[in-house]
Amino acid sequence: MIKSVIIINTSGKIRLLNCYENQIPLNIQQELVMKVYRAIAKRGDDLCNFVDGFTDWPTPDTRIIYRRYATLCFVFVVDSSESQLAILDLIQVFVETLDRTFENVCELDLIFHSDKVQHALMEMVMGGMVAETSRDEVIRSLAEMNKLGSGKAGSASPISSSGYHR
């Protein structure tokens, strides 16, 4: 199970935090993010992207899988039932999805368009379980949401003032 998805910058500022374990209060979640950040910040680029046996997390059997992209670090906190390589691939798909959505995603995109980032993540991970791994499917879903949000949905039929379809 995926316990948490975190995006942090190189300064340790949280850009996204989704915790799928409900029993962890928000203030504890923020402390945990700082512990995760300290665990991965001191690791060099020559080390692998896996931290096994992360004992600072309140629930046992915790692993950290992360990937750095420029000034951002994408972190998935998981248990041992998840494949580390599959999660690395999921991180790659998530970043590629964001990159296509924002045309070269940067930290400001995550700040000013957090709703789109959250929606992309929700398309991929639901309740701590991987729901979708196809970048194209996630991008298609995001495009449909954008159409609905802007009122350009082609399938909606006009409704007259009386409430009946024309």
CSV table of N, CA and C in Angstrom, one decimal:
chain,number,residue,atom,x,y,z
A,1,MET,N,0.8,-1.2,0.0
A,1,MET,CA,0.0,0.0,0.0
A,1,MET,C,0.9,1.2,0.0
A,2,ILE,N,0.4,2.3,-0.7
A,2,ILE,CA,1.1,3.5,-0.7
A,2,ILE,C,0.6,4.3,0.6
A,3,LYS,N,1.5,4.7,1.4
A,3,LYS,CA,1.2,5.3,2.7
A,3,LYS,C,1.1,6.8,2.5
A,4,SER,N,2.0,7.4,1.6
A,4,SER,CA,2.0,8.8,1.4
A,4,SER,C,2.7,9.2,0.1
A,5,VAL,N,2.3,10.3,-0.5
A,5,VAL,CA,2.9,10.8,-1.7
A,5,VAL,C,3.3,12.3,-1.3
A,6,ILE,N,4.6,12.6,-1.5
A,6,ILE,CA,5.1,13.9,-1.1
A,6,ILE,C,5.9,14.4,-2.2
A,7,ILE,N,5.8,15.7,-2.5
A,7,ILE,CA,6.7,16.5,-3.4
A,7,ILE,C,7.3,17.6,-2.5
A,8,ILE,N,8.6,17.6,-2.5
A,8,ILE,CA,9.3,18.6,-1.7
A,8,ILE,C,10.4,19.2,-2.6
A,9,ASN,N,10.7,20.5,-2.3
A,9,ASN,CA,11.8,21.1,-3.1
A,9,ASN,C,13.1,20.9,-2.4
A,10,THR,N,14.2,21.3,-2.9
A,10,THR,CA,15.5,21.1,-2.4
A,10,THR,C,15.7,21.8,-1.0
A,11,SER,N,14.9,22.8,-0.7
A,11,SER,CA,14.9,23.5,0.6
A,11,SER,C,14.1,22.8,1.7
A,12,GLY,N,13.4,21.7,1.3
A,12,GLY,CA,12.5,21.1,2.2
A,12,GLY,C,11.1,21.6,2.3
A,13,LYS,N,10.7,22.5,1.4
A,13,LYS,CA,9.4,23.0,1.4
A,13,LYS,C,8.4,22.0,0.8
A,14,ILE,N,7.3,21.8,1.4
A,14,ILE,CA,6.3,20.9,0.9
A,14,ILE,C,5.5,21.5,-0.2
A,15,ARG,N,5.5,20.8,-1.3
A,15,ARG,CA,4.7,21.3,-2.5
A,15,ARG,C,3.5,20.4,-2.7
A,16,LEU,N,3.5,19.2,-2.2
A,16,LEU,CA,2.3,18.3,-2.2
A,16,LEU,C,2.5,17.3,-1.1
A,17,LEU,N,1.4,17.1,-0.4
A,17,LEU,CA,1.4,16.1,0.7
A,17,LEU,C,0.0,15.4,0.7
A,18,ASN,N,0.0,14.1,0.3
A,18,ASN,CA,-1.2,13.3,0.4
A,18,ASN,C,-0.8,12.1,1.3
A,19,CYS,N,-1.5,12.0,2.4
A,19,CYS,CA,-1.3,10.9,3.3
A,19,CYS,C,-2.5,10.0,3.2
A,20,TYR,N,-2.3,8.7,3.0
A,20,TYR,CA,-3.4,7.8,2.8
A,20,TYR,C,-3.7,7.0,4.1
A,21,GLU,N,-3.0,7.3,5.2
A,21,GLU,CA,-3.2,6.7,6.5
A,21,GLU,C,-4.0,7.7,7.3
A,22,ASN,N,-5.2,7.5,7.6
A,22,ASN,CA,-6.1,8.5,8.2
A,22,ASN,C,-5.8,8.7,9.7
A,23,GLN,N,-5.1,7.8,10.4
A,23,GLN,CA,-4.9,7.9,11.8
A,23,GLN,C,-3.7,8.9,12.1
A,24,ILE,N,-3.1,9.4,11.1
A,24,ILE,CA,-1.9,10.3,11.3
A,24,ILE,C,-2.4,11.8,11.2
A,25,PRO,N,-2.4,12.5,12.3
A,25,PRO,CA,-2.8,13.9,12.3
A,25,PRO,C,-1.9,14.8,11.4
A,26,LEU,N,-2.5,15.9,11.0
A,26,LEU,CA,-1.8,16.8,10.0
A,26,LEU,C,-0.5,17.3,10.6
A,27,ASN,N,-0.4,17.7,11.8
A,27,ASN,CA,0.8,18.2,12.4
A,27,ASN,C,1.9,17.1,12.4
A,28,ILE,N,1.5,15.9,12.7
A,28,ILE,CA,2.4,14.8,12.7
A,28,ILE,C,2.9,14.5,11.3
A,29,GLN,N,2.0,14.6,10.3
A,29,GLN,CA,2.3,14.4,8.9
A,29,GLN,C,3.4,15.4,8.5
A,30,GLN,N,3.3,16.6,8.9
A,30,GLN,CA,4.3,17.6,8.5
A,30,GLN,C,5.7,17.3,9.2
A,31,GLU,N,5.7,16.8,10.4
A,31,GLU,CA,6.9,16.4,11.0
A,31,GLU,C,7.5,15.2,10.3
A,32,LEU,N,6.7,14.3,9.9
A,32,LEU,CA,7.2,13.1,9.2
A,32,LEU,C,7.8,13.5,7.8
A,33,VAL,N,7.2,14.5,7.2
A,33,VAL,CA,7.8,15.0,5.9
A,33,VAL,C,9.2,15.5,6.1
A,34,MET,N,9.4,16.2,7.2
A,34,MET,CA,10.7,16.7,7.5
A,34,MET,C,11.7,15.6,7.8
A,35,LYS,N,11.2,14.6,8.5
A,35,LYS,CA,12.1,13.4,8.7
A,35,LYS,C,12.4,12.7,7.4
A,36,VAL,N,11.5,12.6,6.5
A,36,VAL,CA,11.7,12.0,5.2
A,36,VAL,C,12.7,12.8,4.4
A,37,TYR,N,12.5,14.1,4.5
A,37,TYR,CA,13.4,15.0,3.8
A,37,TYR,C,14.8,14.9,4.3
A,38,ARG,N,15.0,14.8,5.6
A,38,ARG,CA,16.3,14.7,6.2
A,38,ARG,C,17.0,13.3,5.8
A,39,ALA,N,16.1,12.3,5.7
A,39,ALA,CA,16.6,11.0,5.3
A,39,ALA,C,17.1,10.9,3.8
A,40,ILE,N,16.5,11.7,3.0
A,40,ILE,CA,16.9,11.6,1.5
A,40,ILE,C,17.8,12.7,1.1
A,41,ALA,N,17.8,13.9,1.9
A,41,ALA,CA,18.6,15.0,1.5
A,41,ALA,C,20.1,14.7,1.7
A,42,LYS,N,20.4,13.9,2.6
A,42,LYS,CA,21.8,13.6,2.9
A,42,LYS,C,22.4,12.5,2.0
A,43,ARG,N,21.5,11.9,1.2
A,43,ARG,CA,22.0,10.9,0.3
A,43,ARG,C,22.5,11.5,-1.0
A,44,GLY,N,23.6,11.0,-1.5
A,44,GLY,CA,24.2,11.5,-2.7
A,44,GLY,C,23.5,10.9,-3.9
A,45,ASP,N,23.8,11.5,-5.1
A,45,ASP,CA,23.2,11.1,-6.3
A,45,ASP,C,23.7,9.7,-6.8
A,46,ASP,N,24.8,9.3,-6.2
A,46,ASP,CA,25.4,8.0,-6.5
A,46,ASP,C,24.7,6.8,-5.8
A,47,LEU,N,23.8,7.1,-4.9
A,47,LEU,CA,23.1,6.1,-4.1
A,47,LEU,C,21.8,5.8,-4.8
A,48,CYS,N,21.2,4.6,-4.5
A,48,CYS,CA,19.9,4.2,-5.1
A,48,CYS,C,18.8,5.1,-4.5
A,49,ASN,N,17.6,5.0,-5.1
A,49,ASN,CA,16.5,5.8,-4.7
A,49,ASN,C,15.5,5.1,-3.8
A,50,PHE,N,16.1,4.2,-3.0
A,50,PHE,CA,15.3,3.4,-2.1
A,50,PHE,C,15.8,3.5,-0.7
A,51,VAL,N,15.0,3.8,0.3
A,51,VAL,CA,15.4,3.8,1.7
A,51,VAL,C,14.5,2.7,2.4
A,52,ASP,N,15.1,1.6,2.7
A,52,ASP,CA,14.3,0.5,3.4
A,52,ASP,C,14.4,0.7,4.9
A,53,GLY,N,13.3,0.2,5.6
A,53,GLY,CA,13.3,0.2,7.0
A,53,GLY,C,13.3,1.6,7.6
A,54,PHE,N,12.5,2.5,7.1
A,54,PHE,CA,12.4,3.8,7.7
A,54,PHE,C,11.6,3.8,9.0
A,55,THR,N,12.2,3.8,10.1
A,55,THR,CA,11.6,3.6,11.4
A,55,THR,C,10.9,4.8,12.0
A,56,ASP,N,11.1,6.0,11.4
A,56,ASP,CA,10.5,7.2,12.0
A,56,ASP,C,9.0,7.2,11.6
A,57,TRP,N,8.5,6.5,10.7
A,57,TRP,CA,7.1,6.5,10.3
A,57,TRP,C,6.3,5.7,11.4
A,58,PRO,N,5.1,6.2,11.8
A,58,PRO,CA,4.4,5.6,12.9
A,58,PRO,C,3.9,4.2,12.7
A,59,THR,N,3.7,3.8,11.4
A,59,THR,CA,3.3,2.4,11.1
A,59,THR,C,4.5,1.6,10.7
A,60,PRO,N,4.6,0.4,11.0
A,60,PRO,CA,5.8,-0.4,10.7
A,60,PRO,C,5.8,-0.8,9.2
A,61,ASP,N,7.0,-1.4,8.8
A,61,ASP,CA,7.2,-1.8,7.4
A,61,ASP,C,7.1,-0.7,6.4
A,62,THR,N,7.9,0.3,6.6
A,62,THR,CA,7.9,1.5,5.8
A,62,THR,C,9.1,1.6,4.9
A,63,ARG,N,8.9,1.9,3.7
A,63,ARG,CA,10.0,2.2,2.7
A,63,ARG,C,9.8,3.5,2.1
A,64,ILE,N,10.9,4.2,1.7
A,64,ILE,CA,10.8,5.4,1.0
A,64,ILE,C,11.4,5.2,-0.4
A,65,ILE,N,10.6,5.6,-1.4
A,65,ILE,CA,11.1,5.5,-2.8
A,65,ILE,C,11.0,6.9,-3.4
A,66,TYR,N,12.1,7.4,-3.9
A,66,TYR,CA,12.1,8.8,-4.3
A,66,TYR,C,12.8,9.0,-5.6
A,67,ARG,N,12.6,10.1,-6.2
A,67,ARG,CA,13.3,10.5,-7.5
A,67,ARG,C,13.4,12.0,-7.5
A,68,ARG,N,14.6,12.5,-7.8
A,68,ARG,CA,14.9,13.9,-7.9
A,68,ARG,C,14.8,14.4,-9.4
A,69,TYR,N,14.1,15.5,-9.6
A,69,TYR,CA,14.0,16.1,-10.9
A,69,TYR,C,14.3,17.6,-10.6
A,70,ALA,N,15.4,18.1,-11.1
A,70,ALA,CA,15.8,19.5,-10.9
A,70,ALA,C,15.7,19.9,-9.4
A,71,THR,N,14.8,20.8,-9.1
A,71,THR,CA,14.7,21.3,-7.7
A,71,THR,C,13.6,20.6,-6.9
A,72,LEU,N,13.0,19.6,-7.5
A,72,LEU,CA,11.9,18.9,-6.8
A,72,LEU,C,12.3,17.4,-6.6
A,73,CYS,N,11.8,16.9,-5.5
A,73,CYS,CA,11.9,15.5,-5.1
A,73,CYS,C,10.6,14.9,-5.0
A,74,PHE,N,10.3,13.9,-5.7
A,74,PHE,CA,9.0,13.1,-5.7
A,74,PHE,C,9.2,11.9,-4.8
A,75,VAL,N,8.4,11.8,-3.7
A,75,VAL,CA,8.6,10.8,-2.7
A,75,VAL,C,7.4,10.0,-2.6
A,76,PHE,N,7.5,8.6,-2.6
A,76,PHE,CA,6.4,7.8,-2.3
A,76,PHE,C,6.8,7.0,-1.0
A,77,VAL,N,6.0,7.0,0.0
A,77,VAL,CA,6.2,6.2,1.2
A,77,VAL,C,5.3,5.0,1.1
A,78,VAL,N,5.9,3.8,1.1
A,78,VAL,CA,5.1,2.6,0.8
A,78,VAL,C,5.4,1.5,1.9
A,79,ASP,N,4.7,0.4,1.8
A,79,ASP,CA,5.0,-0.7,2.6
A,79,ASP,C,5.7,-1.8,1.7
A,80,SER,N,6.0,-2.9,2.3
A,80,SER,CA,6.8,-3.9,1.5
A,80,SER,C,5.9,-4.6,0.5
A,81,SER,N,4.6,-4.4,0.5
A,81,SER,CA,3.8,-5.1,-0.5
A,81,SER,C,3.9,-4.5,-1.9
A,82,GLU,N,4.5,-3.3,-2.0
A,82,GLU,CA,4.7,-2.5,-3.2
A,82,GLU,C,6.0,-2.9,-3.8
A,83,SER,N,6.1,-3.0,-5.1
A,83,SER,CA,7.3,-3.2,-5.8
A,83,SER,C,8.1,-1.9,-5.9
A,84,GLN,N,9.3,-1.9,-5.5
A,84,GLN,CA,10.1,-0.7,-5.5
A,84,GLN,C,10.3,-0.2,-7.0
A,85,LEU,N,10.5,-1.1,-7.9
A,85,LEU,CA,10.7,-0.6,-9.3
A,85,LEU,C,9.4,-0.2,-9.9
A,86,ALA,N,8.3,-0.8,-9.5
A,86,ALA,CA,7.0,-0.3,-10.1
A,86,ALA,C,6.7,1.1,-9.6
A,87,ILE,N,7.0,1.3,-8.3
A,87,ILE,CA,6.8,2.7,-7.8
A,87,ILE,C,7.7,3.7,-8.4
A,88,LEU,N,8.9,3.3,-8.7
A,88,LEU,CA,9.8,4.2,-9.5
A,88,LEU,C,9.2,4.6,-10.8
A,89,ASP,N,8.7,3.5,-11.5
A,89,ASP,CA,8.0,3.7,-12.8
A,89,ASP,C,6.8,4.6,-12.6
A,90,LEU,N,6.0,4.5,-11.5
A,90,LEU,CA,4.9,5.3,-11.3
A,90,LEU,C,5.3,6.7,-11.1
A,91,ILE,N,6.4,7.0,-10.4
A,91,ILE,CA,6.9,8.3,-10.2
A,91,ILE,C,7.2,8.9,-11.6
A,92,GLN,N,7.8,8.1,-12.4
A,92,GLN,CA,8.2,8.6,-13.8
A,92,GLN,C,7.0,9.0,-14.6
A,93,VAL,N,5.9,8.1,-14.5
A,93,VAL,CA,4.7,8.4,-15.2
A,93,VAL,C,4.0,9.7,-14.7
A,94,PHE,N,4.0,9.8,-13.4
A,94,PHE,CA,3.5,11.0,-12.7
A,94,PHE,C,4.2,12.3,-13.2
A,95,VAL,N,5.5,12.3,-13.2
A,95,VAL,CA,6.3,13.4,-13.7
A,95,VAL,C,6.0,13.7,-15.2
A,96,GLU,N,6.0,12.7,-16.0
A,96,GLU,CA,5.7,12.8,-17.4
A,96,GLU,C,4.3,13.4,-17.6
A,97,THR,N,3.4,13.0,-16.8
A,97,THR,CA,2.0,13.5,-16.9
A,97,THR,C,2.0,15.0,-16.6
A,98,LEU,N,2.6,15.4,-15.5
A,98,LEU,CA,2.7,16.8,-15.1
A,98,LEU,C,3.5,17.6,-16.2
A,99,ASP,N,4.5,17.0,-16.7
A,99,ASP,CA,5.3,17.7,-17.7
A,99,ASP,C,4.5,18.0,-19.0
A,100,ARG,N,3.6,17.0,-19.4
A,100,ARG,CA,2.8,17.3,-20.6
A,100,ARG,C,1.6,18.2,-20.2
A,101,THR,N,1.1,18.1,-19.0
A,101,THR,CA,0.0,19.0,-18.6
A,101,THR,C,0.4,20.4,-18.6
A,102,PHE,N,1.6,20.7,-18.0
A,102,PHE,CA,2.1,22.1,-17.9
A,102,PHE,C,3.2,22.5,-18.9
A,103,GLU,N,3.5,21.6,-19.8
A,103,GLU,CA,4.5,21.9,-20.8
A,103,GLU,C,5.8,22.4,-20.1
A,104,ASN,N,6.6,21.4,-19.7
A,104,ASN,CA,7.8,21.6,-18.9
A,104,ASN,C,7.5,22.1,-17.5
A,105,VAL,N,7.0,21.1,-16.7
A,105,VAL,CA,6.5,21.5,-15.3
A,105,VAL,C,7.7,22.0,-14.5
A,106,CYS,N,7.3,23.0,-13.7
A,106,CYS,CA,8.3,23.6,-12.7
A,106,CYS,C,7.6,23.7,-11.4
A,107,GLU,N,8.3,24.2,-10.4
A,107,GLU,CA,7.8,24.3,-9.0
A,107,GLU,C,6.6,25.3,-9.0
A,108,LEU,N,6.7,26.3,-9.7
A,108,LEU,CA,5.6,27.3,-9.7
A,108,LEU,C,4.3,26.7,-10.2
A,109,ASP,N,4.3,25.8,-11.2
A,109,ASP,CA,3.1,25.1,-11.6
A,109,ASP,C,2.5,24.3,-10.5
A,110,LEU,N,3.3,23.7,-9.7
A,110,LEU,CA,2.8,22.9,-8.5
A,110,LEU,C,2.1,23.8,-7.5
A,111,ILE,N,2.6,25.0,-7.4
A,111,ILE,CA,2.1,26.0,-6.4
A,111,ILE,C,0.8,26.6,-6.9
A,112,PHE,N,0.8,27.1,-8.1
A,112,PHE,CA,-0.4,27.8,-8.7
A,112,PHE,C,-1.4,27.0,-9.3
A,113,HIS,N,-1.1,25.7,-9.5
A,113,HIS,CA,-2.1,24.8,-10.1
A,113,HIS,C,-2.2,23.5,-9.3
A,114,SER,N,-2.3,23.6,-8.0
A,114,SER,CA,-2.3,22.5,-7.1
A,114,SER,C,-3.5,21.6,-7.4
A,115,ASP,N,-4.6,22.2,-7.8
A,115,ASP,CA,-5.8,21.4,-8.1
A,115,ASP,C,-5.5,20.4,-9.2
A,116,LYS,N,-4.9,20.8,-10.3
A,116,LYS,CA,-4.6,20.0,-11.4
A,116,LYS,C,-3.6,18.9,-11.0
A,117,VAL,N,-2.6,19.2,-10.2
A,117,VAL,CA,-1.6,18.2,-9.7
A,117,VAL,C,-2.3,17.2,-8.9
A,118,GLN,N,-3.2,17.6,-8.0
A,118,GLN,CA,-4.0,16.7,-7.1
A,118,GLN,C,-4.9,15.8,-8.0
A,119,HIS,N,-5.5,16.4,-9.0
A,119,HIS,CA,-6.3,15.5,-9.9
A,119,HIS,C,-5.5,14.5,-10.6
A,120,ALA,N,-4.3,14.9,-11.1
A,120,ALA,CA,-3.5,13.9,-11.8
A,120,ALA,C,-3.1,12.8,-10.8
A,121,LEU,N,-2.7,13.1,-9.6
A,121,LEU,CA,-2.4,12.1,-8.6
A,121,LEU,C,-3.6,11.2,-8.3
A,122,MET,N,-4.8,11.8,-8.1
A,122,MET,CA,-5.9,11.1,-7.8
A,122,MET,C,-6.3,10.1,-8.9
A,123,GLU,N,-6.0,10.5,-10.2
A,123,GLU,CA,-6.3,9.5,-11.3
A,123,GLU,C,-5.3,8.3,-11.2
A,124,MET,N,-4.2,8.5,-10.6
A,124,MET,CA,-3.2,7.4,-10.6
A,124,MET,C,-3.2,6.6,-9.3
A,125,VAL,N,-3.5,7.3,-8.1
A,125,VAL,CA,-3.5,6.6,-6.8
A,125,VAL,C,-4.8,7.0,-6.1
A,126,MET,N,-5.6,6.0,-5.7
A,126,MET,CA,-6.8,6.2,-5.0
A,126,MET,C,-6.7,5.4,-3.7
A,127,GLY,N,-6.8,6.1,-2.6
A,127,GLY,CA,-6.9,5.4,-1.3
A,127,GLY,C,-5.6,4.6,-1.0
A,128,GLY,N,-4.5,5.0,-1.5
A,128,GLY,CA,-3.3,4.3,-1.3
A,128,GLY,C,-3.0,3.1,-2.2
A,129,MET,N,-3.9,2.9,-3.2
A,129,MET,CA,-3.7,1.8,-4.2
A,129,MET,C,-3.5,2.4,-5.6
A,130,VAL,N,-2.7,1.8,-6.3
A,130,VAL,CA,-2.4,2.3,-7.7
A,130,VAL,C,-3.7,2.0,-8.5
A,131,ALA,N,-4.2,3.1,-9.1
A,131,ALA,CA,-5.4,2.9,-9.9
A,131,ALA,C,-5.2,3.0,-11.4
A,132,GLU,N,-4.2,3.8,-11.9
A,132,GLU,CA,-3.9,3.9,-13.3
A,132,GLU,C,-2.4,4.2,-13.5
A,133,THR,N,-1.9,3.4,-14.5
A,133,THR,CA,-0.4,3.6,-14.7
A,133,THR,C,-0.2,4.1,-16.1
A,134,SER,N,-1.2,4.4,-16.9
A,134,SER,CA,-1.1,4.8,-18.3
A,134,SER,C,-1.1,6.4,-18.3
A,135,ARG,N,0.1,6.9,-18.7
A,135,ARG,CA,0.2,8.4,-18.8
A,135,ARG,C,-0.9,8.9,-19.7
A,136,ASP,N,-1.1,8.3,-20.9
A,136,ASP,CA,-2.1,8.8,-21.8
A,136,ASP,C,-3.5,8.8,-21.3
A,137,GLU,N,-3.9,7.8,-20.5
A,137,GLU,CA,-5.2,7.7,-19.9
A,137,GLU,C,-5.4,8.9,-18.9
A,138,VAL,N,-4.3,9.1,-18.1
A,138,VAL,CA,-4.4,10.2,-17.1
A,138,VAL,C,-4.5,11.5,-17.8
A,139,ILE,N,-3.7,11.8,-18.8
A,139,ILE,CA,-3.8,13.0,-19.6
A,139,ILE,C,-5.2,13.2,-20.2
A,140,ARG,N,-5.7,12.1,-20.8
A,140,ARG,CA,-7.0,12.2,-21.4
A,140,ARG,C,-8.1,12.6,-20.3
A,141,SER,N,-8.0,12.0,-19.2
A,141,SER,CA,-8.9,12.3,-18.1
A,141,SER,C,-8.8,13.8,-17.6
A,142,LEU,N,-7.5,14.3,-17.6
A,142,LEU,CA,-7.3,15.7,-17.2
A,142,LEU,C,-7.9,16.6,-18.3
A,143,ALA,N,-7.8,16.2,-19.5
A,143,ALA,CA,-8.3,17.1,-20.6
A,143,ALA,C,-9.8,17.1,-20.5
A,144,GLU,N,-10.4,16.0,-20.2
A,144,GLU,CA,-11.9,16.0,-20.0
A,144,GLU,C,-12.3,16.8,-18.9
A,145,MET,N,-11.6,16.8,-17.8
A,145,MET,CA,-11.9,17.7,-16.6
A,145,MET,C,-11.8,19.1,-17.0
A,146,ASN,N,-10.8,19.5,-17.8
A,146,ASN,CA,-10.6,20.9,-18.2
A,146,ASN,C,-11.7,21.3,-19.1
A,147,LYS,N,-12.2,20.4,-19.9
A,147,LYS,CA,-13.4,20.8,-20.8
A,147,LYS,C,-14.6,21.0,-19.9
A,148,LEU,N,-14.8,20.2,-18.9
A,148,LEU,CA,-16.0,20.3,-18.0
A,148,LEU,C,-15.9,21.6,-17.2
A,149,GLY,N,-14.6,21.9,-16.8
A,149,GLY,CA,-14.4,23.1,-16.0
A,149,GLY,C,-14.6,24.4,-16.7
A,150,SER,N,-14.3,24.3,-18.0
A,150,SER,CA,-14.4,25.6,-18.8
A,150,SER,C,-15.8,25.7,-19.5
A,151,GLY,N,-16.6,24.6,-19.4
A,151,GLY,CA,-17.9,24.7,-20.0
A,151,GLY,C,-17.9,24.4,-21.4
A,152,LYS,N,-16.9,23.7,-21.9
A,152,LYS,CA,-16.8,23.4,-23.3
A,152,LYS,C,-17.1,21.9,-23.6
A,153,ALA,N,-17.8,21.2,-22.7
A,153,ALA,CA,-18.2,19.8,-22.9
A,153,ALA,C,-19.1,19.7,-24.1
A,154,GLY,N,-18.7,18.9,-25.1
A,154,GLY,CA,-19.5,18.8,-26.4
A,154,GLY,C,-20.7,18.0,-26.3
A,155,SER,N,-20.8,17.1,-25.2
A,155,SER,CA,-21.9,16.2,-25.1
A,155,SER,C,-23.1,16.8,-24.4
A,156,ALA,N,-22.9,18.0,-23.8
A,156,ALA,CA,-24.1,18.6,-23.1
A,156,ALA,C,-25.0,19.2,-24.1
A,157,SER,N,-26.3,18.9,-23.9
A,157,SER,CA,-27.3,19.5,-24.8
A,157,SER,C,-27.9,20.8,-24.1
A,158,PRO,N,-28.2,21.8,-24.9
A,158,PRO,CA,-28.7,23.0,-24.3
A,158,PRO,C,-30.1,22.8,-23.6
A,159,ILE,N,-30.3,23.4,-22.5
A,159,ILE,CA,-31.6,23.3,-21.8
A,159,ILE,C,-32.3,24.7,-21.9
A,160,SER,N,-33.5,24.7,-22.2
A,160,SER,CA,-34.3,25.9,-22.3
A,160,SER,C,-34.6,26.4,-20.9
A,161,SER,N,-35.2,27.6,-20.8
A,161,SER,CA,-35.5,28.2,-19.5
A,161,SER,C,-36.6,27.4,-18.8
A,162,SER,N,-37.4,26.6,-19.5
A,162,SER,CA,-38.5,25.8,-18.9
A,162,SER,C,-37.9,24.5,-18.3
A,163,GLY,N,-36.6,24.2,-18.5
A,163,GLY,CA,-36.0,23.1,-17.9
A,163,GLY,C,-36.1,21.8,-18.8
A,164,TYR,N,-36.7,21.9,-20.0
A,164,TYR,CA,-36.7,20.8,-20.9
A,164,TYR,C,-35.7,21.0,-22.0
A,165,HIS,N,-35.2,19.8,-22.5
A,165,HIS,CA,-34.3,19.8,-23.6
A,165,HIS,C,-34.9,20.4,-24.8
A,166,ARG,N,-34.2,21.1,-25.6
A,166,ARG,CA,-34.7,21.7,-26.9
A,166,ARG,C,-34.7,20.6,-27.9
